[in-house]
Coordinates of C-alpha atoms in Angstrom, one line a residue:
Chain A
X250 CA 13.3 8.9 37.5
X251 CA 10.3 10.9 38.1
X252 CA 7.2 9.1 36.9
X253 CA 6.2 12.0 34.5
X254 CA 9.6 11.7 32.9
X255 CA 9.3 7.9 32.5
X256 CA 5.9 8.4 30.7
X257 CA 7.4 11.0 28.4
X258 CA 10.3 8.6 27.7
X259 CA 7.8 5.8 26.9
X260 CA 5.8 8.1 24.6
X261 CA 8.8 9.2 22.7
X262 CA 9.9 5.6 22.4
X263 CA 6.6 4.5 21.1
X264 CA 5.8 7.3 18.7
X265 CA 6.3 6.6 15.0
X266 CA 7.3 10.2 14.3
X267 CA 9.2 12.8 16.4
X268 CA 7.0 13.6 19.4
X269 CA 6.1 17.3 20.0
X270 CA 5.6 19.1 23.3
X271 CA 2.0 19.9 22.1
X272 CA 1.1 16.3 21.6
X273 CA 2.4 15.4 25.2
X274 CA 0.3 18.2 26.7
X275 CA -2.7 16.7 24.9
X276 CA -1.9 13.3 26.5
X277 CA -0.8 14.3 29.9
X278 CA -3.5 16.4 31.6
X279 CA -2.4 19.2 33.8
X280 CA 0.9 19.8 32.1
X281 CA 1.9 22.8 30.0
X282 CA 4.3 23.2 27.1
X283 CA 7.0 24.9 29.0
X284 CA 7.2 22.0 31.6
X285 CA 7.3 19.4 28.9
X286 CA 10.0 21.3 27.1
X287 CA 12.1 21.3 30.3
X288 CA 11.4 17.5 30.8
X289 CA 12.6 16.8 27.2
X290 CA 15.9 18.6 27.9
X291 CA 16.3 16.6 31.1
X292 CA 15.9 13.3 29.2
X293 CA 18.3 14.5 26.5
X294 CA 21.1 15.2 29.2
X295 CA 20.4 12.0 31.0
X296 CA 21.0 9.9 27.8
X297 CA 24.2 11.9 27.1
X298 CA 25.5 11.5 30.6
X299 CA 25.0 7.7 30.7
X300 CA 27.0 7.5 27.5
X301 CA 24.1 5.6 26.0
X302 CA 24.3 4.2 22.5
X303 CA 20.9 5.8 21.9
X304 CA 20.5 9.6 22.0
X305 CA 17.4 11.8 22.2
X306 CA 17.5 14.4 19.3
X307 CA 15.1 17.3 18.3
X308 CA 13.8 16.5 14.9
X309 CA 11.2 18.2 12.8
X310 CA 9.9 20.1 15.7
X311 CA 9.6 17.0 18.1
X312 CA 11.8 14.6 19.9
X313 CA 13.0 11.2 18.7
X314 CA 15.4 8.6 19.9
X315 CA 18.1 7.8 17.4
X316 CA 21.2 5.6 17.5
X317 CA 24.5 7.5 17.9
X318 CA 26.0 8.5 14.5
X319 CA 29.4 7.2 15.5
X320 CA 27.8 3.6 16.0
X321 CA 26.6 3.6 12.4
X322 CA 29.1 1.0 11.2
X323 CA 27.8 -1.6 13.8
X324 CA 24.2 -0.9 13.0
X325 CA 24.8 -1.2 9.3
X326 CA 26.3 -4.7 10.0
X327 CA 23.0 -5.6 11.8
X328 CA 20.8 -4.3 8.9
X329 CA 21.3 -6.2 5.7
X330 CA 20.8 -4.4 2.5
X331 CA 22.3 -1.1 1.6
X332 CA 20.6 2.1 2.7
X333 CA 18.5 3.8 -0.1
X334 CA 20.7 6.5 -1.3
X335 CA 19.6 9.6 -3.3
X336 CA 21.3 10.1 -6.6
X337 CA 23.2 13.3 -7.3
X338 CA 20.4 14.6 -9.3
X339 CA 17.9 14.0 -6.6
X340 CA 20.2 15.7 -4.1
X341 CA 20.7 18.8 -6.1
X342 CA 17.0 19.1 -6.9
X343 CA 16.2 18.6 -3.2
X344 CA 18.8 21.3 -2.2
X345 CA 17.2 23.8 -4.6
X346 CA 13.6 23.0 -3.3
X347 CA 14.9 23.1 0.4
X348 CA 16.4 26.5 0.2
X349 CA 14.2 28.3 -2.3
X350 CA 10.9 26.9 -1.2
X351 CA 8.0 27.5 -1.9
X352 CA 8.8 27.4 -5.7
X353 CA 7.6 26.1 -9.1
X354 CA 9.4 23.4 -11.2
X355 CA 10.4 26.0 -13.9
X356 CA 12.6 27.6 -11.3
X357 CA 14.3 24.4 -10.3
X358 CA 14.8 23.7 -14.1
X359 CA 16.5 27.1 -14.5
X360 CA 18.8 26.8 -11.5
X361 CA 19.9 23.2 -12.3
X362 CA 20.1 23.8 -16.2
X363 CA 18.1 20.6 -16.9
X364 CA 14.6 19.3 -16.8
X365 CA 14.1 18.0 -13.3
X366 CA 10.9 16.1 -13.9
X367 CA 12.3 12.6 -13.1
X368 CA 14.2 13.7 -10.0
X369 CA 11.2 15.7 -8.8
X370 CA 8.8 12.7 -9.2
X371 CA 11.2 10.5 -7.3
X372 CA 11.4 13.0 -4.5
X373 CA 7.6 13.2 -4.3
X374 CA 7.4 9.4 -4.2
X375 CA 10.0 9.3 -1.4
X376 CA 7.8 11.9 0.5
X377 CA 10.8 14.3 0.7
X378 CA 9.1 16.9 -1.4
X379 CA 5.3 17.8 -1.5
X380 CA 2.9 19.8 -3.4
X381 CA 2.2 22.9 -1.3
X382 CA -0.3 24.5 -3.7
X383 CA -0.6 26.4 -6.9
X384 CA 0.8 29.7 -7.9
X385 CA -1.7 32.3 -8.8
X386 CA -0.3 33.1 -12.3
X387 CA -1.6 31.9 -15.8
X388 CA -1.4 28.2 -16.1
X389 CA -1.5 27.9 -12.2
X390 CA 1.8 26.0 -11.9
X391 CA 2.2 23.6 -8.9
X392 CA 4.3 24.9 -6.0
X393 CA 6.6 22.6 -4.2
X394 CA 8.2 22.5 -0.8
X395 CA 9.9 19.9 1.5
X396 CA 8.1 17.7 3.9
X397 CA 8.5 16.7 7.6
X398 CA 10.1 13.5 6.4
X399 CA 12.8 15.7 4.8
X400 CA 13.6 17.1 8.3
X401 CA 13.6 13.6 9.7
X402 CA 15.8 12.0 7.1
X403 CA 18.3 14.9 7.2
X404 CA 18.3 15.1 11.0
X405 CA 17.1 18.7 11.1
X406 CA 15.2 20.4 13.9
X407 CA 13.5 22.7 11.3
X408 CA 14.4 24.4 8.2
X409 CA 16.2 27.2 9.9
X410 CA 18.8 24.6 10.9
X411 CA 19.8 24.1 7.3
X412 CA 23.4 25.4 6.9
X413 CA 23.2 28.8 5.5
X414 CA 23.6 29.0 1.7
X415 CA 26.6 30.8 0.4
X416 CA 25.4 33.9 -1.2
X417 CA 26.2 35.0 -4.8
X418 CA 27.9 38.1 -3.5
X419 CA 30.1 36.1 -1.2
X420 CA 31.4 34.3 -4.3
X421 CA 32.0 37.5 -6.1
X422 CA 34.3 38.8 -3.5
Chain B
X108 CA 39.6 12.2 -12.6
X109 CA 39.8 10.7 -16.0
X110 CA 37.4 11.6 -19.0
X111 CA 35.9 8.1 -19.1
X112 CA 34.9 8.0 -15.4
X113 CA 33.6 11.5 -15.4
X114 CA 31.4 11.2 -18.5
X115 CA 28.2 9.7 -17.3
X116 CA 28.2 11.5 -13.9
X117 CA 27.5 15.1 -15.2
X118 CA 24.3 16.3 -13.9
X119 CA 23.7 18.6 -16.9
X120 CA 25.3 21.1 -19.1
X121 CA 26.0 23.5 -16.2
X122 CA 27.8 20.8 -14.2
X123 CA 29.9 19.9 -17.3
X124 CA 30.8 23.4 -17.8
X125 CA 31.9 23.9 -14.1
X126 CA 34.0 20.7 -14.4
X127 CA 35.9 22.2 -17.5
X128 CA 36.4 25.4 -15.6
X129 CA 37.8 23.7 -12.7
X130 CA 39.9 21.3 -14.8
X131 CA 41.5 24.2 -16.6
X132 CA 41.9 26.2 -13.4
X133 CA 40.0 29.1 -14.9
X134 CA 38.8 32.1 -13.3
X135 CA 35.0 31.8 -13.4
X136 CA 34.7 35.7 -13.9
X137 CA 36.9 35.6 -16.8
X138 CA 36.1 32.6 -18.9
X139 CA 38.2 32.0 -22.1
X140 CA 35.1 31.3 -24.1
X141 CA 36.9 30.1 -27.2
X142 CA 38.8 27.5 -25.3
X143 CA 35.9 26.4 -23.1
X144 CA 33.6 26.2 -26.1
X145 CA 36.0 23.9 -27.9
X146 CA 36.3 21.6 -25.0
X147 CA 32.6 21.7 -24.4
X148 CA 31.9 20.6 -28.0
X149 CA 34.6 18.0 -27.9
X150 CA 32.8 16.5 -24.8
X151 CA 29.4 16.5 -26.6
X152 CA 31.2 14.7 -29.5
X153 CA 32.6 12.1 -27.2
X154 CA 29.4 11.5 -25.4
X155 CA 27.7 11.1 -28.8
X156 CA 30.3 8.6 -30.1
X157 CA 29.7 6.6 -26.8
X158 CA 25.9 6.6 -27.6
X159 CA 25.2 8.4 -24.3
X160 CA 22.0 10.0 -24.1
X161 CA 22.5 13.6 -24.9
X162 CA 19.8 15.7 -23.3
X163 CA 18.5 18.7 -25.3
X164 CA 19.9 21.1 -22.7
X165 CA 23.4 20.2 -23.6
X166 CA 22.8 21.5 -27.2
X167 CA 21.1 24.7 -25.9
X168 CA 24.2 25.5 -23.8
X169 CA 26.4 24.6 -26.8
X170 CA 24.6 27.3 -28.9
X171 CA 24.8 29.8 -26.1
X172 CA 28.5 29.3 -25.9
X173 CA 28.9 29.7 -29.7
X174 CA 26.7 32.8 -29.5
X175 CA 28.9 34.4 -26.8
X176 CA 32.0 33.5 -28.6
X177 CA 30.7 35.2 -31.7
X178 CA 29.7 38.3 -29.8
X179 CA 33.2 38.6 -28.2
X180 CA 34.9 38.2 -31.6
X181 CA 32.8 40.9 -33.2
X182 CA 34.3 44.5 -33.0
X183 CA 32.1 46.9 -30.9
X184 CA 29.2 47.6 -33.2
X185 CA 27.7 51.0 -33.1
X186 CA 24.3 49.8 -34.7
X187 CA 23.8 47.4 -31.8
X188 CA 22.5 50.3 -29.6
X189 CA 20.3 47.9 -27.4
X190 CA 23.4 46.4 -25.9
X191 CA 24.3 48.1 -22.7
X192 CA 27.5 50.0 -22.8
X193 CA 30.4 47.6 -21.7
X194 CA 28.0 44.7 -20.9
X195 CA 30.1 41.4 -20.9
X196 CA 28.2 38.8 -23.0
X197 CA 29.4 36.3 -20.5
X198 CA 27.8 38.0 -17.5
X199 CA 24.5 36.0 -17.6
X200 CA 26.1 32.6 -18.0
X201 CA 28.5 33.3 -15.1
X202 CA 25.7 34.3 -12.9
X203 CA 23.9 31.1 -13.8
X204 CA 27.0 29.0 -13.1
X205 CA 27.6 30.7 -9.8
X206 CA 24.0 30.1 -8.7
X207 CA 24.2 26.4 -9.8
X208 CA 27.5 26.0 -7.9
X209 CA 25.9 27.2 -4.8
X210 CA 23.2 24.5 -4.9
X211 CA 25.7 21.9 -5.8
X212 CA 27.6 22.7 -2.7
X213 CA 24.3 22.9 -0.6
X214 CA 23.5 19.4 -2.0
X215 CA 26.9 18.0 -0.9
X216 CA 26.4 19.5 2.6
X217 CA 22.9 17.9 2.8
X218 CA 24.5 14.7 1.9
X219 CA 27.2 14.9 4.6
X220 CA 24.6 15.4 7.4
X221 CA 23.9 12.3 9.6
X222 CA 21.4 10.7 7.4
X223 CA 18.5 8.5 8.6
X224 CA 19.0 4.8 7.8
X225 CA 22.6 5.5 7.0
X226 CA 24.2 7.0 10.0
X227 CA 21.4 7.2 12.5
X228 CA 18.6 4.7 13.1
X229 CA 15.2 5.0 14.8
X230 CA 13.5 2.3 16.7
X231 CA 13.5 -0.8 14.5
X232 CA 10.7 -2.8 16.1
X233 CA 7.3 -2.2 14.7
X234 CA 5.0 -0.1 17.0
X235 CA 3.2 -1.5 20.0
X236 CA -0.4 -1.0 20.8
X237 CA -1.5 -0.9 17.3
X238 CA -4.6 1.3 16.4
X239 CA -7.8 -0.3 15.4
X240 CA -7.2 -0.2 11.7
X241 CA -3.7 -1.7 11.9
X242 CA -5.3 -4.5 13.8
X243 CA -7.4 -5.2 10.8
X244 CA -4.2 -5.9 8.9
X245 CA -4.2 -2.9 6.8
X246 CA -1.0 -0.9 6.4
X247 CA -1.6 2.7 7.1
X248 CA 0.2 5.5 5.5
X249 CA 0.5 9.2 5.7
X250 CA -0.9 10.7 2.5
X251 CA -0.8 14.0 0.7
X252 CA -2.1 15.4 -2.5
X253 CA 0.6 13.6 -4.5
X254 CA -0.4 10.3 -3.2
X255 CA -4.0 11.1 -4.0
X256 CA -3.5 11.9 -7.6
X257 CA -0.9 8.9 -8.0
X258 CA -3.6 6.7 -6.6
X259 CA -6.2 7.9 -9.2
X260 CA -3.7 7.6 -12.0
X261 CA -3.0 3.9 -11.0
X262 CA -6.7 3.2 -11.0
X263 CA -7.4 4.6 -14.4
X264 CA -4.2 3.5 -15.9
X265 CA -5.8 0.4 -17.2
X266 CA -8.8 2.2 -18.8
X267 CA -9.1 2.1 -22.6
X268 CA -11.1 5.3 -23.0
X269 CA -8.7 8.1 -23.0
X270 CA -11.2 10.7 -21.7
X271 CA -11.3 8.9 -18.4
X272 CA -7.7 10.0 -17.9
X273 CA -8.4 13.6 -18.3
X274 CA -9.2 15.6 -15.3
X275 CA -11.4 18.6 -16.1
X276 CA -10.5 21.6 -14.2
X277 CA -14.0 22.9 -14.9
X278 CA -15.6 19.9 -13.4
X279 CA -13.6 20.3 -10.4
X280 CA -14.7 23.9 -10.0
X281 CA -18.3 22.6 -10.5
X282 CA -17.9 20.0 -7.8
X283 CA -16.6 22.7 -5.5
X284 CA -19.6 24.8 -6.0
X285 CA -22.0 21.9 -5.6
X286 CA -20.4 20.9 -2.2
X287 CA -20.5 24.6 -1.1
X288 CA -24.0 25.1 -2.1
X289 CA -25.1 21.7 -0.3
X290 CA -23.3 22.8 2.8
X291 CA -24.7 26.3 2.8
X292 CA -28.3 25.0 2.2
X293 CA -28.1 22.4 4.9
X294 CA -27.1 25.1 7.3
X295 CA -29.7 27.8 6.2
X296 CA -32.5 25.6 4.8
X297 CA -33.2 28.1 2.0
X298 CA -31.2 30.7 0.1
X299 CA -31.7 32.9 -2.9
X300 CA -29.4 32.7 -5.9
X301 CA -27.9 36.2 -5.0
X302 CA -27.1 35.0 -1.5
X303 CA -25.4 32.0 -2.9
X304 CA -23.1 34.1 -5.1
X305 CA -22.1 36.2 -2.1
X306 CA -19.8 39.1 -2.2
X307 CA -17.4 37.4 -4.6
X308 CA -18.8 38.5 -8.1
X309 CA -16.2 37.3 -10.5
X310 CA -17.6 35.8 -13.7
X311 CA -16.3 32.4 -13.3
X312 CA -17.9 32.0 -9.9
X313 CA -21.2 33.2 -11.0
X314 CA -21.1 30.8 -14.0
X315 CA -20.2 27.9 -11.9
X316 CA -22.8 28.7 -9.2
X317 CA -25.4 28.8 -12.0
X318 CA -24.1 25.4 -13.5
X319 CA -24.0 23.9 -10.1
X320 CA -27.6 24.8 -9.4
X321 CA -28.7 23.4 -12.8
X322 CA -26.7 20.2 -12.0
X323 CA -28.3 19.9 -8.6
X324 CA -31.8 20.4 -9.9
X325 CA -31.2 17.8 -12.6
X326 CA -30.1 15.4 -9.9
X327 CA -33.3 16.6 -7.9
X328 CA -31.1 17.4 -4.9
X329 CA -32.5 20.9 -4.6
X330 CA -35.7 22.6 -5.6
X331 CA -36.1 26.1 -6.9
X332 CA -39.1 28.4 -6.6
X333 CA -39.6 31.8 -7.9
X334 CA -42.1 34.3 -6.6
X335 CA -43.5 35.9 -9.6
X336 CA -41.8 36.6 -13.1
X337 CA -39.0 38.8 -11.7
X338 CA -38.9 37.7 -8.1
X339 CA -36.0 36.2 -6.3
X340 CA -35.3 32.6 -7.0
X341 CA -35.3 30.6 -3.8
X342 CA -33.5 27.3 -3.4
X343 CA -34.4 24.5 -1.0
X344 CA -32.9 21.1 -0.2
X345 CA -34.9 18.4 -1.8
X346 CA -33.5 15.6 0.3
X347 CA -32.9 15.3 4.0
X348 CA -29.1 15.0 4.6
Chain C
X125 CA 28.4 3.1 30.2
X126 CA 31.1 0.8 28.7
X127 CA 31.4 1.2 25.0
X128 CA 30.5 -2.4 24.1
X129 CA 27.2 -2.0 26.2
X130 CA 26.4 1.1 24.3
X131 CA 26.8 -0.6 21.0
X132 CA 24.6 -3.4 22.1
X133 CA 22.1 -1.0 23.3
X134 CA 22.0 0.8 20.0
X135 CA 21.8 -2.7 18.2
X136 CA 18.8 -3.8 20.2
X137 CA 17.1 -0.5 19.7
X138 CA 17.7 -0.4 15.9
X139 CA 16.8 -4.1 15.4
X140 CA 13.5 -4.9 13.8
X141 CA 13.2 -8.2 15.7
X142 CA 14.3 -9.3 19.2
X143 CA 18.1 -9.4 19.1
X144 CA 19.8 -12.6 20.0
X145 CA 23.1 -13.0 21.7
X146 CA 24.3 -15.1 18.7
X147 CA 23.5 -12.2 16.3
X148 CA 25.5 -9.8 18.5
X149 CA 28.5 -12.2 18.6
X150 CA 28.5 -12.1 14.6
X151 CA 28.5 -8.4 14.6
X152 CA 31.0 -7.8 17.4
X153 CA 34.2 -9.6 16.7
X154 CA 36.1 -11.0 19.7
X155 CA 33.0 -11.5 21.9
X156 CA 31.4 -14.7 22.8
X157 CA 27.9 -15.6 23.8
X158 CA 28.4 -15.9 27.5
X159 CA 29.9 -12.3 27.6
X160 CA 27.0 -10.9 25.5
X161 CA 24.3 -12.6 27.8
X162 CA 26.0 -10.9 30.9
X163 CA 25.9 -7.6 29.1
X164 CA 22.2 -8.0 28.2
X165 CA 21.5 -8.7 31.9
X166 CA 23.5 -5.6 32.9
X167 CA 21.4 -3.4 30.5
X168 CA 18.1 -5.0 31.7
X169 CA 19.2 -4.1 35.3
X170 CA 20.1 -0.5 34.4
X171 CA 16.9 0.3 32.8
X172 CA 15.1 -1.2 35.8
X173 CA 17.1 0.8 38.3
X174 CA 16.6 4.0 36.4
X175 CA 12.9 3.6 36.6
X176 CA 12.8 4.2 32.9
X177 CA 9.6 4.2 31.0
X178 CA 11.2 1.8 28.7
X179 CA 12.3 -1.7 29.7
X180 CA 14.5 -4.3 28.0
X181 CA 12.7 -7.7 27.9
X182 CA 13.6 -11.2 26.7
X183 CA 11.2 -12.1 23.9
X184 CA 11.3 -15.0 21.6
X185 CA 14.9 -15.9 22.5
X186 CA 16.2 -12.4 21.9
X187 CA 16.0 -9.0 23.6
X188 CA 13.8 -6.1 22.7
X189 CA 13.0 -2.7 24.3
X190 CA 9.3 -2.3 25.1
X191 CA 7.4 0.4 26.8
X192 CA 6.6 -0.5 30.5
X193 CA 3.4 -2.4 30.7
X194 CA 1.8 -0.1 33.3
X195 CA 2.2 2.8 30.9
X196 CA 0.0 1.3 28.2
X197 CA -2.9 3.7 28.8
X198 CA -0.8 6.6 27.9
X199 CA 0.6 4.9 24.9
X200 CA -2.9 4.2 23.7
X201 CA -3.8 7.8 23.9
X202 CA -0.8 8.6 21.8
X203 CA -1.9 6.1 19.1
X204 CA -5.4 7.4 18.6
X205 CA -6.3 10.3 16.4
X206 CA -3.3 10.3 14.1
X207 CA -4.2 12.7 11.1
X208 CA -4.5 11.7 7.5
X209 CA -3.5 8.1 8.0
X210 CA -5.3 6.1 5.2
X211 CA -5.0 2.5 4.0
X212 CA -4.4 1.9 0.3
X213 CA -8.0 0.9 -0.3
X214 CA -9.3 4.1 1.5
X215 CA -6.8 6.3 -0.4
X216 CA -7.9 4.9 -3.8
X217 CA -11.6 5.3 -3.0
X218 CA -11.0 8.7 -1.9
X219 CA -9.2 9.6 -5.0
X220 CA -12.1 8.3 -7.1
X221 CA -14.5 10.4 -5.2
X222 CA -12.3 13.4 -5.2
X223 CA -11.8 13.5 -9.0
X224 CA -15.1 12.2 -10.1
X225 CA -17.6 13.7 -7.6
X226 CA -20.5 13.9 -7.4
X227 CA -21.0 10.3 -8.0
X228 CA -22.8 7.1 -6.7
X229 CA -21.3 4.1 -5.1
X230 CA -21.9 1.9 -8.2
X231 CA -19.6 4.3 -10.1
X232 CA -16.8 3.9 -7.6
X233 CA -17.2 0.1 -7.7
X234 CA -17.0 0.2 -11.5
X235 CA -13.8 2.4 -11.5
X236 CA -12.0 0.6 -8.8
X237 CA -13.2 -2.8 -9.9
X238 CA -14.1 -4.0 -6.4
X239 CA -16.9 -3.4 -3.9
X240 CA -15.9 -0.2 -2.0
X241 CA -18.5 -0.5 0.8
X242 CA -15.9 -0.9 3.5
X243 CA -13.6 1.8 2.4
X244 CA -16.4 4.2 1.7
X245 CA -17.9 3.7 5.2
X246 CA -14.4 4.4 6.8
X247 CA -14.1 7.6 4.7
X248 CA -17.6 8.7 5.8
X249 CA -16.6 8.1 9.4
X250 CA -13.5 10.0 9.1
X251 CA -15.6 12.9 7.5
X252 CA -13.5 13.0 4.4
X253 CA -16.4 11.9 2.2
X254 CA -20.1 12.8 2.7
X255 CA -23.5 12.1 1.3
X256 CA -24.4 14.9 -1.1
X257 CA -27.8 13.8 -2.0
X258 CA -29.7 11.0 -3.8
X259 CA -30.0 10.5 -7.5
X260 CA -33.4 10.5 -9.0
X261 CA -33.3 7.1 -10.7
X262 CA -34.8 3.8 -9.6
X263 CA -33.5 2.8 -6.2
X264 CA -32.6 6.5 -5.5
X265 CA -28.8 5.7 -5.0
X266 CA -26.8 7.9 -2.7
X267 CA -24.5 10.5 -4.3
X268 CA -21.1 11.1 -2.6
X269 CA -18.7 14.0 -2.6
X270 CA -15.8 15.2 -0.5
X271 CA -16.1 17.4 2.5
X272 CA -14.5 20.6 3.6
X273 CA -12.4 18.5 6.0
X274 CA -11.0 16.7 2.9
X275 CA -9.8 20.1 1.7
X276 CA -8.2 20.9 5.0
X277 CA -6.5 17.6 5.5
X278 CA -5.0 17.8 1.9
X279 CA -4.1 21.4 2.3
X280 CA -6.2 22.5 -0.8
X281 CA -7.8 25.8 -1.1
X282 CA -10.5 24.2 -3.4
X283 CA -10.9 21.1 -5.6
X284 CA -9.6 22.9 -8.7
X285 CA -6.2 22.8 -6.8
X286 CA -6.0 19.1 -7.1
X287 CA -3.2 18.2 -9.5
X288 CA -4.4 16.8 -12.9
X289 CA -3.2 13.6 -14.3
X290 CA -1.5 15.4 -17.1
X291 CA 0.6 17.3 -14.5
X292 CA 1.7 14.0 -13.0
X293 CA 2.4 12.5 -16.4
X294 CA 4.6 15.5 -17.2
X295 CA 6.6 14.7 -14.2
X296 CA 7.1 11.2 -15.2
X297 CA 8.3 11.6 -18.8

């Protein structure tokens, strides 16, 4: 393995969050983003070809090692304690925020037909949703959006990777 | 799925309504309102008899359903000229149901993704080469505005005096202006009131600028001089940064 | 790579502590310790031969992936300068300054109920808090306020965009 690739592999491994090409360029002098992106791709293929139990995935705009999804039953046996699951209310609220962001709470209330205060607070505490700013209308309501952690938890490269929402007009056909 | 199991897993009135529509295999664009209203009310009655918490939203939708039902029963009324010709009283509700259904599906698809800590896992061992602060034994966290206000709330939660709990938006604006003025003065050494106001001449800004100057003078953080009765007021930093 | 080795690789990667052969035997039915020890050895050699930036090391009776020791200078570069990472004490002190500014240290001490000297110093160094002036009372105590960087880090246009306690309470219900 080329030394530069080995350094990048170690950096991705050591990083607490998905590692971006920009961050690698900052760390490795004399490299540029294009080169790093190519080396990321090389590493992704290498792990795939080896049939490794770990794979390199593009998440939240960066790269991160993750265990292969099909090995989950074994890993779950290793990790005692059940994974923290989101309630249905939390998932629906999160879906509305993810697809309609940036948006205010009243809009989420309207779509879900219930007061989403509790679910929203839980999502803020879990850092899946964040306060983006305030809307410039009377009362200055708080605007919400999803976080980088949302992308990490749901295994997404970026928001554009979200499955497209079925449109109202599609339903009406 | 049986009634009993279904009861407490409705996510709200729209969810319950969608369930009834699916259960009766009804066309969502042509809801038999009388039937659905009767079933919906029967559900509410059952939830009440089981002492389940019935959120107000359920009752709001009940009254909407009854209202639609009464509209459909009435013969077309000439005096109700405001209603658009041929407008189906169910249209708005149908639209709302369809939109909710889309997000319910979206939630399901989110849940079916390979989820972190459920299907995929990142490096389990704690990071190597800890930063200086972590070596001091303090857990570091990434924070945003929510964490900030939550932290403040935790701190003042134990306070007796309720006024400590209130955050005054006006005080915030004042603090903003104080900070701006101190920053500008430490850059330029001296400025006039007019310069401090700048091009933005909305009333609020002028008032807060004025209040900020008074506050800073009271704290003896700045000094003001005027050259003659109608001359420009010049402001100086009273302390060295 | 043999499937069993891939599972072991994923297990070591996901484990919080060095993974012992005994633990693997518990998770993978029909294996014995001797076999697992051999497979551990196979993985160690594979990472070595690839010249990977990560190596599998025997630590405290188990196995754990580590970045290669000679790559430490790069890893240290990665770990410095992470944005907006605060300890609980720093966050609370910052919250008091943000919501009650301009104020003196004695006031922060009183509200937090502890001596905030250390936390305040850290915030000054991070340039999230600054000295605004001195109060004209005996002892001329220093007055603190937040900085422009504070607004940048927390993505606020101005301080009036800070959420109020009432808004947070409304979310809680």
